[in-house]
């Protein structure tokens, strides 16, 4: 349709042959354009092979995103894209291996602008947390020109707070969190032998199981945490003709199903352990997730010796399952805020268990979850907003984001009585409502109030309310605090893993008016004066937030605020604990990752190379690893023992380094999630060279690792953390040729 062309930035392209997506490419089709910047076989170590055809048939992520925006209505599955009349373009930046780069993302963004797209949505990202990464800056600057840029907020909730994603952390982009769907189309299995309701299992398509099969439980203990995590006992019977019932636990689902398959198992039902009843991709296994209560019933019945069989109807078994977590923030949706204390995410939208299109050879439809599904929902809503002519004066982004933020609905943390509102660091301004954004006659600005930290506290904020309707309106104003989150462990400086508990230690707000009446066309300003919560432990870096509610008889709006009840410059950056690796870090390790003991002499032949292992427990604007003379006279802040008190503390200026080994600006923190492998950084010196490629002379040196604290001054030693390594002797062979250093996540 002519009113808008949302540029659908799928990382993996699109199967435009899908009939719900128009069945073709270019011309008058729904998918009118696009470009493949990388090719199917692209990885970070292989060259890009661009071409003008964005067709993708690898695994369907991009096709799923496209269907959420624009799937044609009138189909037997009742699927309708949010903005199904919109035209789509697809810019592919990932190969089939899902590898990508900032360079490809920036090219795609710029091509979208060149192609005159109104809305650009990106269902991709990586841990960032700064508004200053390359892709974030480009996305933000594009948004500042009047384009609407929508980006998925990330799926790393277990990593805890301060884990915003890039480029979603761009200053002007709309970063989108995920909420669970209220209902999900799932299949049912019929129970035979005992009286029990059909068992709902999390799959849109029925499992391909013929006939009636008996159940077999791998454990009779319904609280076991390692069910089938190890090879099944020798006395386990042949499972090829059974439905195996296994509990979700503390190992991967693949491990469980592999162990079941060794005993002949072909069909499995995994019952939930509280992680969340959701659609799970079991790859090539015939398996699905079921609810905890159903799994426990089957196990207890099996343990009692009662014969039970299951059948899996191939037609007529689809039901609309009412998700008890529907409308709440999804169990995977990442926490913010950004390290520079911007509201990230900005809003939330449905992203949990979404039915949409996938490539035809993968079945045509599937259920997927992620903020990748929430972002296109917001992009579709933005297209409807453009269509409704609510945008004027080249301010698409600011108007769209503010309208979505102020006309949506704050999300609860749970459905128990007295539950607090979810922190804005998780939900942003809440669940968007495009009907309200289009039809509300009250306009409230701004959409968010950034209170900053205690050192840079912004106490007073002005809110403007305009009545653009044709009738007199009376408004009532109130304060609705959200739950406060203690984001950092006070004992080891690491972020608290998600989901993070909430507490009721909220800010107080003084409003200069709590009720007023506006005539048609009338406007007023409201002064809100904030006081941060005082009964908090500042060493836990509490993030507080809430909402200023503005309600008339017919409309309910709000403005979201967020602040930090501590000084962010007090937050430690470099981890010097033994929490994650069982030994103190930073430390020098060998190529196998073992702590090096004894003399540190390196020839740079074979495995005789030094590696520095460290972690970042918070983001830093400036991270340097340098080589310094072994006899340098300075005192590090993180390992001062053994260095004289009179020695100067290190800053980023005036330190006589031999040369730079590694440096990064605007760096994300390491993950604190137990199931995430990105828990540290290992700088491996494969060759005796500096970062600029010049050779390091033989001699005695130390590593000097430095990090600048957030809002710190690089020339102030009190704002710089430093670690000085033990003496090392470099005695390289003259035959060694220059190479590159390796930067390895661990």
XYZ file of C-alpha atoms in Angstrom:
746
model
C 0.000 0.000 0.000
C 1.275 3.446 -0.822
C 1.034 4.936 2.658
C 4.082 3.147 4.003
C 6.815 0.679 3.190
C 8.121 -0.825 6.420
C 11.632 -2.056 5.751
C 11.685 -5.460 7.262
C 15.305 -6.034 8.296
C 15.368 -9.782 8.709
C 18.783 -11.115 9.627
C 18.088 -14.186 7.517
C 16.039 -12.966 4.569
C 12.539 -14.053 3.594
C 10.706 -16.799 1.717
C 8.633 -14.442 -0.427
C 7.086 -17.409 -2.289
C 4.852 -18.026 0.724
C 1.212 -17.361 -0.313
C 0.501 -15.472 2.929
C 3.364 -13.136 1.988
C 2.152 -12.496 -1.536
C 3.712 -15.435 -3.360
C 6.343 -13.471 -5.260
C 8.933 -10.747 -5.311
C 8.938 -7.211 -6.696
C 6.372 -5.442 -8.823
C 2.931 -5.485 -7.226
C 3.753 -8.215 -4.735
C 3.725 -7.661 -0.976
C 7.513 -8.094 -0.827
C 8.499 -5.300 -3.171
C 12.254 -5.237 -2.690
C 15.312 -5.937 -0.626
C 18.900 -7.136 -0.870
C 21.104 -9.981 0.354
C 24.296 -8.475 1.767
C 26.015 -11.742 2.738
C 24.815 -14.902 0.942
C 23.826 -18.333 2.276
C 27.328 -19.489 3.142
C 28.548 -16.359 4.906
C 30.364 -16.694 8.254
C 32.644 -14.297 10.098
C 35.623 -16.043 8.479
C 34.298 -16.223 4.905
C 33.668 -13.374 2.465
C 30.295 -11.792 1.805
C 28.629 -12.819 -1.453
C 25.928 -10.171 -1.945
C 23.137 -10.352 -4.483
C 19.835 -8.510 -5.046
C 17.660 -11.504 -4.111
C 16.819 -11.720 -0.349
C 15.274 -15.190 -0.633
C 16.064 -17.338 2.417
C 15.066 -20.915 3.065
C 17.470 -21.911 5.843
C 15.526 -21.855 9.094
C 12.763 -19.283 8.778
C 13.442 -16.611 11.391
C 13.044 -13.784 8.887
C 9.970 -15.261 7.227
C 8.350 -15.568 10.667
C 9.063 -11.899 11.389
C 7.645 -10.854 8.008
C 4.381 -12.701 8.661
C 3.886 -10.872 11.960
C 4.047 -7.579 10.079
C 2.177 -8.388 6.935
C 0.655 -11.880 6.553
C -2.456 -11.771 4.372
C -5.770 -12.417 6.174
C -8.532 -14.775 5.085
C -6.627 -18.028 5.596
C -7.794 -21.200 7.351
C -5.457 -20.581 10.290
C -6.889 -17.121 11.043
C -3.441 -15.510 10.823
C -3.397 -11.814 10.037
C -0.379 -9.530 9.954
C -0.541 -6.437 12.133
C -0.303 -4.207 9.037
C -1.256 -6.673 6.305
C -1.689 -3.974 3.645
C 1.861 -2.718 4.078
C 4.593 -3.363 1.529
C 7.713 -5.146 2.739
C 11.368 -5.098 1.796
C 13.882 -7.562 3.183
C 17.572 -6.819 3.780
C 19.478 -9.955 4.636
C 22.527 -9.597 6.904
C 22.993 -13.155 8.244
C 23.967 -16.305 6.397
C 22.499 -19.715 7.130
C 24.977 -20.091 10.004
C 23.383 -17.025 11.671
C 26.716 -15.215 11.585
C 26.563 -11.483 10.963
C 28.506 -8.266 11.466
C 27.969 -4.620 12.369
C 29.227 -3.750 8.905
C 26.433 -5.683 7.185
C 23.808 -4.259 9.554
C 24.942 -0.700 8.847
C 24.874 -1.366 5.090
C 21.328 -2.700 5.398
C 20.174 0.309 7.422
C 21.639 2.735 4.915
C 20.131 0.792 2.013
C 16.736 1.007 3.706
C 17.086 4.774 3.868
C 18.244 4.880 0.230
C 15.178 2.864 -0.745
C 12.958 5.416 1.042
C 11.534 3.073 3.647
C 9.381 4.726 6.319
C 9.829 2.093 9.007
C 12.887 -0.051 9.625
C 12.658 -2.992 12.008
C 15.545 -5.185 13.107
C 15.016 -8.545 14.808
C 18.652 -9.000 15.766
C 21.208 -7.838 18.277
C 24.017 -8.672 20.647
C 24.885 -7.602 24.194
C 25.777 -3.926 24.204
C 24.289 -1.522 26.704
C 25.684 1.702 25.238
C 24.016 4.199 22.947
C 27.375 4.605 21.219
C 28.075 1.343 19.332
C 28.457 1.706 15.558
C 25.131 0.133 14.588
C 23.340 1.885 17.474
C 24.613 5.297 16.380
C 23.629 4.709 12.740
C 20.152 3.465 13.733
C 19.692 6.426 16.072
C 20.773 8.993 13.477
C 18.423 7.475 10.910
C 15.584 7.695 13.437
C 16.436 11.353 14.078
C 15.730 12.108 10.400
C 12.096 11.100 10.800
C 12.246 7.373 10.118
C 10.800 4.948 12.655
C 13.446 2.423 13.739
C 12.276 -0.552 15.813
C 14.712 -3.088 17.304
C 14.335 -6.253 19.394
C 15.526 -5.724 22.981
C 17.198 -9.137 23.335
C 16.539 -12.578 24.829
C 19.053 -12.739 27.700
C 16.806 -12.312 30.745
C 18.774 -14.807 32.825
C 21.828 -12.560 32.433
C 20.103 -10.047 34.679
C 20.003 -6.231 34.614
C 22.341 -3.956 32.685
C 22.241 -6.275 29.662
C 20.641 -4.115 26.991
C 21.173 -5.171 23.395
C 22.798 -3.397 20.463
C 21.536 -1.765 18.247
C 18.340 -1.644 20.356
C 20.231 0.620 22.757
C 20.440 3.370 20.119
C 19.345 6.706 21.533
C 16.348 7.312 19.249
C 15.267 3.775 18.374
C 12.233 1.975 19.805
C 13.619 -0.957 21.791
C 10.986 -3.683 22.271
C 10.553 -6.163 25.123
C 8.337 -9.247 24.880
C 5.141 -10.236 26.669
C 3.545 -13.659 26.552
C 0.520 -14.271 24.327
C -2.818 -14.687 26.101
C -3.753 -17.718 24.021
C -1.630 -20.104 21.962
C -2.783 -22.702 19.391
C -1.465 -25.992 20.780
C -2.236 -29.640 20.063
C -3.731 -32.279 22.366
C -3.043 -35.958 23.076
C -5.823 -38.295 24.253
C -5.412 -40.383 27.401
C -6.624 -44.023 27.431
C -6.860 -46.403 30.370
C -7.670 -43.800 33.029
C -9.993 -40.839 33.260
C -8.101 -37.644 32.367
C -8.646 -34.602 30.193
C -6.766 -34.415 26.889
C -3.171 -33.363 27.481
C -2.159 -30.133 25.812
C 1.310 -30.201 24.267
C 3.209 -27.197 22.933
C 3.153 -27.691 19.185
C 1.125 -26.130 16.400
C 1.323 -29.267 14.284
C 0.410 -32.703 15.707
C 3.281 -35.025 16.509
C 3.518 -37.675 13.797
C 2.671 -40.645 15.987
C 0.510 -43.491 14.731
C -1.633 -45.717 16.901
C -1.906 -45.956 20.648
C 1.368 -46.092 22.615
C 1.997 -46.882 26.296
C 3.845 -44.381 28.460
C 7.215 -44.934 30.118
C 8.594 -42.583 32.780
C 12.383 -42.283 33.022
C 11.983 -41.470 36.736
C 9.181 -41.961 39.238
C 10.380 -38.900 41.154
C 8.487 -35.812 39.949
C 10.952 -33.469 41.657
C 14.110 -34.927 40.096
C 16.362 -32.236 38.623
C 18.544 -34.410 36.384
C 15.979 -36.697 34.799
C 17.632 -38.516 31.852
C 20.650 -36.210 32.014
C 22.869 -39.315 32.181
C 22.634 -42.566 30.202
C 19.549 -44.525 31.222
C 20.074 -47.645 33.376
C 20.941 -50.947 31.699
C 17.623 -52.464 32.780
C 15.667 -49.850 30.799
C 13.463 -51.673 28.267
C 13.290 -50.986 24.545
C 11.500 -47.635 24.274
C 10.811 -47.699 20.553
C 7.088 -48.361 21.063
C 6.507 -46.057 24.044
C 5.832 -42.406 24.740
C 8.679 -41.476 27.078
C 7.755 -39.010 29.835
C 10.723 -37.018 31.185
C 11.035 -33.998 33.460
C 12.656 -30.785 32.308
C 15.743 -30.180 34.417
C 19.264 -28.902 34.721
C 20.715 -30.343 31.516
C 19.924 -29.618 27.896
C 16.865 -31.094 26.255
C 19.172 -32.558 23.617
C 21.071 -34.509 26.301
C 17.825 -35.982 27.577
C 16.529 -36.955 24.163
C 19.881 -38.370 23.096
C 19.897 -40.666 26.146
C 16.311 -41.701 25.449
C 17.159 -42.411 21.801
C 20.004 -44.734 22.843
C 17.313 -46.971 24.379
C 15.243 -46.816 21.201
C 12.944 -43.968 22.238
C 11.302 -42.160 19.341
C 8.564 -40.113 21.022
C 8.912 -38.014 24.173
C 6.832 -35.629 26.256
C 8.869 -33.320 28.478
C 6.929 -31.998 31.451
C 7.687 -28.503 32.665
C 9.561 -27.834 35.901
C 8.431 -24.241 36.346
C 10.632 -22.759 33.629
C 7.551 -21.952 31.565
C 5.103 -23.871 29.383
C 6.105 -22.758 25.923
C 6.788 -23.952 22.421
C 10.273 -25.475 22.239
C 12.139 -26.437 19.087
C 13.179 -30.090 19.506
C 14.965 -30.144 16.143
C 14.725 -33.630 14.619
C 13.126 -35.302 17.634
C 9.426 -36.165 17.867
C 8.866 -34.418 21.177
C 6.947 -31.592 22.824
C 6.598 -29.844 26.156
C 3.605 -30.509 28.423
C 2.480 -28.827 31.623
C 3.913 -29.867 34.975
C 0.566 -31.107 36.341
C -0.030 -33.373 33.331
C 3.498 -34.775 33.499
C 3.233 -35.450 37.212
C -0.094 -37.231 36.677
C 1.402 -39.482 33.997
C 4.460 -40.304 36.118
C 2.421 -41.066 39.226
C 0.043 -43.259 37.230
C 2.988 -45.104 35.661
C 4.622 -45.567 39.089
C 1.372 -47.040 40.434
C 1.448 -49.709 37.725
C -1.709 -48.492 35.989
C -1.479 -49.056 32.219
C -1.931 -45.793 30.303
C -1.789 -45.229 26.548
C -1.717 -42.022 24.532
C -2.911 -41.228 21.029
C -2.078 -38.147 18.984
C -4.973 -37.092 16.705
C -3.705 -35.849 13.352
C -6.803 -33.671 12.862
C -9.146 -31.926 15.260
C -6.682 -31.758 18.132
C -5.845 -28.049 17.969
C -7.023 -25.935 20.933
C -6.506 -22.342 22.000
C -4.537 -22.771 25.188
C -4.999 -19.965 27.725
C -1.486 -19.143 28.907
C -1.538 -18.367 32.656
C 1.471 -16.103 32.052
C -0.273 -14.309 29.175
C 0.247 -10.562 29.288
C 3.333 -10.758 31.526
C 6.908 -10.080 30.459
C 8.355 -13.196 28.807
C 10.838 -15.375 30.671
C 13.510 -14.616 28.036
C 13.085 -10.850 27.556
C 16.246 -8.926 28.471
C 16.648 -6.364 31.219
C 18.053 -2.876 30.799
C 18.648 -0.108 31.458
C 21.559 1.087 29.352
C 24.822 1.887 31.127
C 24.159 5.556 30.384
C 20.768 5.193 32.141
C 18.409 5.443 29.197
C 15.075 3.617 29.259
C 15.840 0.367 27.461
C 13.571 -1.316 26.508
C 11.151 1.480 25.576
C 7.937 -0.551 25.180
C 6.701 -4.142 25.134
C 4.640 -6.167 22.651
C 3.550 -9.809 22.197
C 6.587 -12.008 21.474
C 6.022 -15.233 23.388
C 4.575 -18.201 21.451
C 3.648 -16.356 18.244
C 2.174 -18.258 15.297
C 3.421 -16.928 11.966
C 4.828 -17.872 8.583
C 7.989 -19.902 7.988
C 9.482 -21.097 4.673
C 7.202 -23.474 2.824
C 9.644 -26.387 2.978
C 9.614 -26.086 6.797
C 5.834 -26.428 6.954
C 4.671 -22.910 6.144
C 3.652 -22.011 9.706
C 5.215 -22.367 13.126
C 5.215 -20.987 16.648
C 8.320 -19.060 17.691
C 9.229 -16.875 20.641
C 11.567 -13.942 21.180
C 11.816 -10.194 21.211
C 12.429 -10.828 17.498
C 8.679 -11.493 17.351
C 7.760 -8.471 19.495
C 9.681 -5.943 17.373
C 7.753 -6.586 14.112
C 4.505 -6.286 16.042
C 5.518 -2.744 17.023
C 6.692 -2.038 13.463
C 3.281 -3.107 12.181
C 1.596 -0.872 14.739
C 3.827 1.996 13.612
C 2.645 1.421 10.045
C -0.968 1.669 11.208
C -0.083 4.841 13.068
C 1.410 6.343 9.915
C -1.664 5.311 7.984
C -3.856 7.081 10.511
C -2.000 10.333 9.775
C -0.912 10.941 13.324
C 2.584 11.953 12.214
C 3.470 15.486 11.195
C 6.465 17.750 10.667
C 9.074 15.041 9.985
C 8.920 13.736 13.574
C 7.794 10.168 12.961
C 10.041 8.535 15.530
C 9.523 10.911 18.434
C 5.759 10.978 17.951
C 5.457 7.221 17.483
C 7.581 6.288 20.472
C 5.891 8.851 22.717
C 2.413 7.785 21.619
C 3.190 4.110 22.220
C 4.790 4.873 25.585
C 1.971 7.059 26.900
C -1.081 5.168 25.597
C -0.086 1.614 26.458
C -0.573 -0.296 29.712
C 1.952 -0.926 32.495
C 2.511 -4.665 33.005
C 2.242 -6.454 36.344
C 5.123 -8.535 37.671
C 2.758 -11.487 38.301
C -0.914 -12.238 38.864
C -0.910 -12.750 42.633
C -2.937 -10.389 44.785
C -1.054 -7.203 45.533
C 1.607 -7.841 42.891
C 3.746 -4.843 42.011
C 4.161 -3.445 38.551
C 7.117 -4.892 36.664
C 10.243 -2.731 36.680
C 10.543 -0.346 33.748
C 14.044 -1.792 33.273
C 12.218 -4.864 31.979
C 8.970 -3.611 30.441
C 9.860 -0.084 29.402
C 6.666 1.949 29.326
C 4.554 -1.211 29.106
C 2.432 -3.086 26.586
C 1.567 -0.935 23.582
C -2.031 -0.404 22.438
C -2.185 0.832 18.858
C -5.937 1.528 19.057
C -5.324 3.962 21.905
C -2.344 5.489 20.090
C -4.514 6.193 17.041
C -7.762 7.250 18.718
C -6.863 8.971 21.993
C -7.579 12.701 21.976
C -5.213 13.469 24.828
C -1.564 14.011 23.948
C 1.008 13.701 26.744
C 4.701 14.545 26.392
C 7.358 13.444 27.078
C 6.856 9.689 27.197
C 9.722 9.041 29.609
C 11.473 10.846 32.452
C 15.145 9.982 32.978
C 16.105 10.725 36.595
C 19.729 9.541 36.215
C 21.838 8.457 39.212
C 22.259 10.180 42.590
C 25.293 12.190 41.434
C 23.545 13.542 38.336
C 20.008 13.404 39.748
C 17.296 15.185 37.745
C 14.711 16.034 40.410
C 12.189 18.208 38.561
C 10.360 17.277 35.389
C 7.618 19.008 33.429
C 4.853 17.040 31.709
C 2.607 18.648 29.078
C -0.998 17.516 28.592
C -3.070 18.637 25.590
C -6.741 17.970 24.887
C -7.084 17.717 21.101
C -10.687 16.505 21.314
C -13.951 18.385 20.880
C -15.268 18.118 24.442
C -14.299 19.260 27.926
C -12.119 16.729 29.796
C -11.329 16.425 33.497
C -8.109 14.589 34.423
C -6.844 12.988 37.614
C -3.122 12.491 38.167
C -1.521 9.903 40.448
C 1.722 8.032 41.051
C 2.006 4.258 40.405
C 5.430 2.985 41.503
C 6.899 -0.133 39.932
C 8.945 -2.689 41.802
C 12.534 -1.671 42.553
C 15.307 -4.067 41.573
C 18.570 -4.567 43.413
C 20.711 -5.164 40.364
C 24.134 -6.078 41.822
C 25.324 -8.601 44.418
C 26.787 -6.588 47.264
C 29.361 -9.332 47.952
C 31.029 -9.872 44.554
C 29.932 -6.928 42.347
C 28.290 -9.210 39.749
C 24.818 -8.592 38.350
C 21.993 -10.582 39.910
C 20.779 -13.252 37.488
C 17.237 -12.944 36.159
C 14.438 -13.112 36.930
C 15.407 -10.461 39.464
C 13.268 -10.100 42.635
C 11.381 -6.844 43.105
C 10.939 -4.849 46.307
C 8.621 -2.016 47.331
C 11.267 0.640 48.109
C 10.030 3.205 45.630
C 10.618 6.858 44.873
C 8.270 9.517 46.192
C 6.746 12.065 43.814
C 5.254 15.462 44.544
C 2.783 16.668 41.893
C 1.873 20.349 41.662
C -1.646 19.417 40.579
C -3.586 16.176 40.843
C -6.793 17.218 39.077
C -7.557 19.692 36.304
C -9.995 20.334 33.472
C -9.063 21.182 29.900
C -11.391 22.631 27.262
C -11.104 21.477 23.638
C -7.689 22.554 22.412
C -6.577 23.315 25.969
C -3.149 22.586 27.398
C -1.519 22.532 30.819
C 1.831 21.638 32.322
C 2.393 19.406 35.312
C 5.468 19.626 37.530
C 6.649 16.334 39.047
C 9.313 16.525 41.773
C 11.027 13.231 42.603
C 12.867 11.951 45.655
C 14.794 8.672 45.199
C 14.160 5.834 47.663
C 16.364 6.230 50.734
C 15.868 2.909 52.543
C 18.013 0.991 50.056
C 21.468 -0.575 50.005
C 23.380 1.528 47.497
C 25.985 -1.199 47.038
C 23.277 -3.220 45.253
C 22.751 -0.350 42.758
C 18.942 -0.280 43.020
C 17.068 0.728 39.881
C 13.706 2.306 40.728
C 10.936 3.231 38.321
C 7.233 3.869 37.987
C 4.510 5.747 36.213
C 2.742 9.093 36.470
C -0.852 8.129 35.649
C -3.061 10.696 33.849
C -6.698 9.612 33.535
C -9.918 11.119 32.232
C -13.315 9.435 32.164
C -12.507 7.817 28.820
C -8.716 7.719 28.498
C -5.825 6.437 30.618
C -2.302 7.619 29.857
C 0.994 7.553 31.698
C 4.557 8.811 31.697
C 7.335 6.403 32.698
C 10.276 7.329 34.919
C 13.489 5.478 35.816
C 16.464 6.252 38.025
C 19.368 4.726 39.938
C 19.495 5.100 43.742
C 23.308 5.120 43.752
C 26.178 6.810 41.956
C 26.960 4.811 38.839
C 30.632 5.829 39.003
C 30.917 3.767 42.198
C 30.234 0.578 40.247
C 33.240 -1.728 39.897
C 34.099 -2.741 36.329
C 36.793 -5.472 36.380
C 35.999 -8.648 38.322
C 38.718 -9.500 40.853
C 36.861 -12.345 42.581
C 37.012 -16.137 42.244
C 33.255 -16.527 41.795
C 33.085 -17.739 38.196
C 36.243 -19.709 37.591
C 37.097 -20.933 41.082
C 40.330 -18.914 41.152
C 41.044 -15.173 41.397
C 41.007 -13.139 38.223
C 42.434 -11.405 36.253
C 45.101 -14.046 35.773
C 47.466 -15.393 33.144
C 46.484 -18.789 31.721
C 47.911 -21.243 29.214
C 46.305 -22.227 25.924
C 44.174 -24.828 27.724
C 42.782 -22.218 30.102
C 44.732 -23.409 33.144
C 46.264 -20.874 35.518
C 49.985 -20.602 34.783
C 52.198 -21.303 37.780
C 55.921 -20.728 38.173
C 58.098 -18.660 35.879
C 56.286 -16.977 32.977
C 58.742 -17.472 30.128
C 57.380 -17.450 26.585
C 59.037 -18.338 23.280
C 55.830 -17.997 21.186
C 56.525 -21.404 19.666
C 53.734 -23.998 19.752
C 51.815 -23.470 23.027
C 54.371 -21.209 24.718
C 52.175 -18.100 24.579
C 50.601 -15.919 27.291
C 46.861 -15.379 27.642
C 45.053 -13.021 30.006
C 41.721 -14.168 31.431
C 39.398 -11.578 32.967
C 35.747 -10.609 33.355
C 33.842 -7.345 33.275
C 31.120 -7.081 35.906
C 29.882 -3.824 34.373
C 30.186 -1.994 31.091
C 33.043 0.420 30.541
C 33.545 3.344 28.139
C 37.241 2.515 27.796
C 39.116 -0.792 28.167
C 42.874 -1.100 27.516
C 45.361 -3.941 27.792
C 48.944 -2.711 27.428
C 52.426 -4.117 27.801
C 54.591 -2.194 30.275
C 58.155 -2.510 31.467
C 58.635 -5.064 34.235
C 60.047 -2.391 36.564
C 57.329 0.205 36.023
C 56.682 2.322 39.100
C 52.935 2.445 39.725
C 50.293 1.056 42.059
C 47.303 -0.827 40.568
C 43.885 -0.483 42.189
C 42.734 -4.113 41.949
C 45.865 -5.918 43.173
C 47.801 -3.340 45.221
C 49.400 -5.895 47.568
C 53.161 -5.981 47.090
C 53.336 -2.499 45.576
C 54.616 0.400 47.650
C 52.031 2.849 48.975
C 53.916 5.864 47.673
C 53.679 4.707 44.041
C 51.237 6.649 41.804
C 47.812 5.207 40.972
C 47.178 4.598 37.262
C 45.027 6.749 34.992
C 44.760 6.661 31.193
C 47.270 9.452 30.781
C 50.984 9.742 31.525
C 51.613 5.994 31.885
C 54.790 4.879 30.060
C 53.503 1.820 28.178
C 55.631 -0.229 25.804
C 52.693 -0.747 23.459
C 48.995 -1.638 23.173
C 47.881 -5.259 23.029
C 44.120 -4.743 22.972
C 41.621 -1.932 23.500
C 37.894 -1.461 23.186
C 35.524 1.451 23.683
C 31.947 1.200 24.981
C 32.239 -2.423 26.063
C 29.397 -4.585 27.390
C 29.735 -6.511 30.618
C 30.291 -10.248 30.816
C 27.189 -12.371 31.290
C 26.178 -13.505 34.764
C 23.781 -16.176 33.523
C 24.635 -19.704 34.701
C 23.749 -21.092 31.265
C 25.640 -18.465 29.236
C 29.138 -19.195 27.955
C 30.057 -15.520 27.599
C 31.210 -15.216 31.212
C 34.696 -13.866 30.538
C 37.249 -12.582 28.055
C 40.527 -14.270 27.163
C 43.150 -12.257 25.266
C 45.463 -14.815 23.700
C 48.784 -13.528 22.302
C 49.256 -15.928 19.412
C 52.193 -13.875 18.119
C 54.621 -11.412 19.788
C 53.114 -8.323 18.194
C 51.381 -5.157 19.332
C 47.856 -4.248 18.292
C 49.185 -2.147 15.407
C 51.085 -5.147 13.991
C 54.606 -4.148 15.002
C 56.887 -6.699 16.612
C 57.465 -6.868 20.382
C 61.172 -7.014 21.244
C 62.424 -9.734 23.541
C 62.491 -8.560 27.136
C 60.757 -8.554 30.518
C 57.248 -7.110 30.725
C 53.981 -7.014 32.609
C 50.370 -6.788 31.458
C 48.539 -3.600 32.491
C 44.739 -3.885 32.278
C 42.721 -0.689 32.752
C 39.018 0.175 32.654
C 37.327 3.560 32.962
C 34.331 3.719 35.270
C 30.995 4.955 33.900
C 30.876 8.807 33.834
C 34.551 8.780 34.880
C 37.341 11.081 33.737
C 40.123 9.201 31.931
C 42.747 11.534 33.379
C 41.588 11.046 36.974
C 43.287 8.037 38.612
C 40.346 7.653 41.018
C 38.048 6.902 38.045
C 40.266 4.208 36.498
C 40.517 0.583 37.612
C 43.835 -1.123 36.987
C 45.438 -4.541 37.329
C 49.171 -5.107 36.943
C 50.272 -8.591 35.986
C 53.286 -10.590 37.185
C 56.677 -10.406 35.412
C 56.885 -12.179 32.038
C 59.944 -12.946 29.936
C 59.472 -12.847 26.151
C 62.201 -14.815 24.373
C 60.834 -15.348 20.901
C 62.524 -17.037 17.963
C 63.617 -14.590 15.282
C 61.885 -16.747 12.665
C 58.410 -15.919 13.991
C 56.303 -13.810 11.664
C 53.702 -11.213 12.757
C 50.132 -12.424 13.190
C 47.001 -11.389 15.080
C 45.957 -11.592 18.707
C 42.869 -13.616 19.566
C 39.993 -12.119 21.571
C 38.080 -15.128 22.861
C 34.866 -15.132 24.917
C 34.894 -17.834 27.594
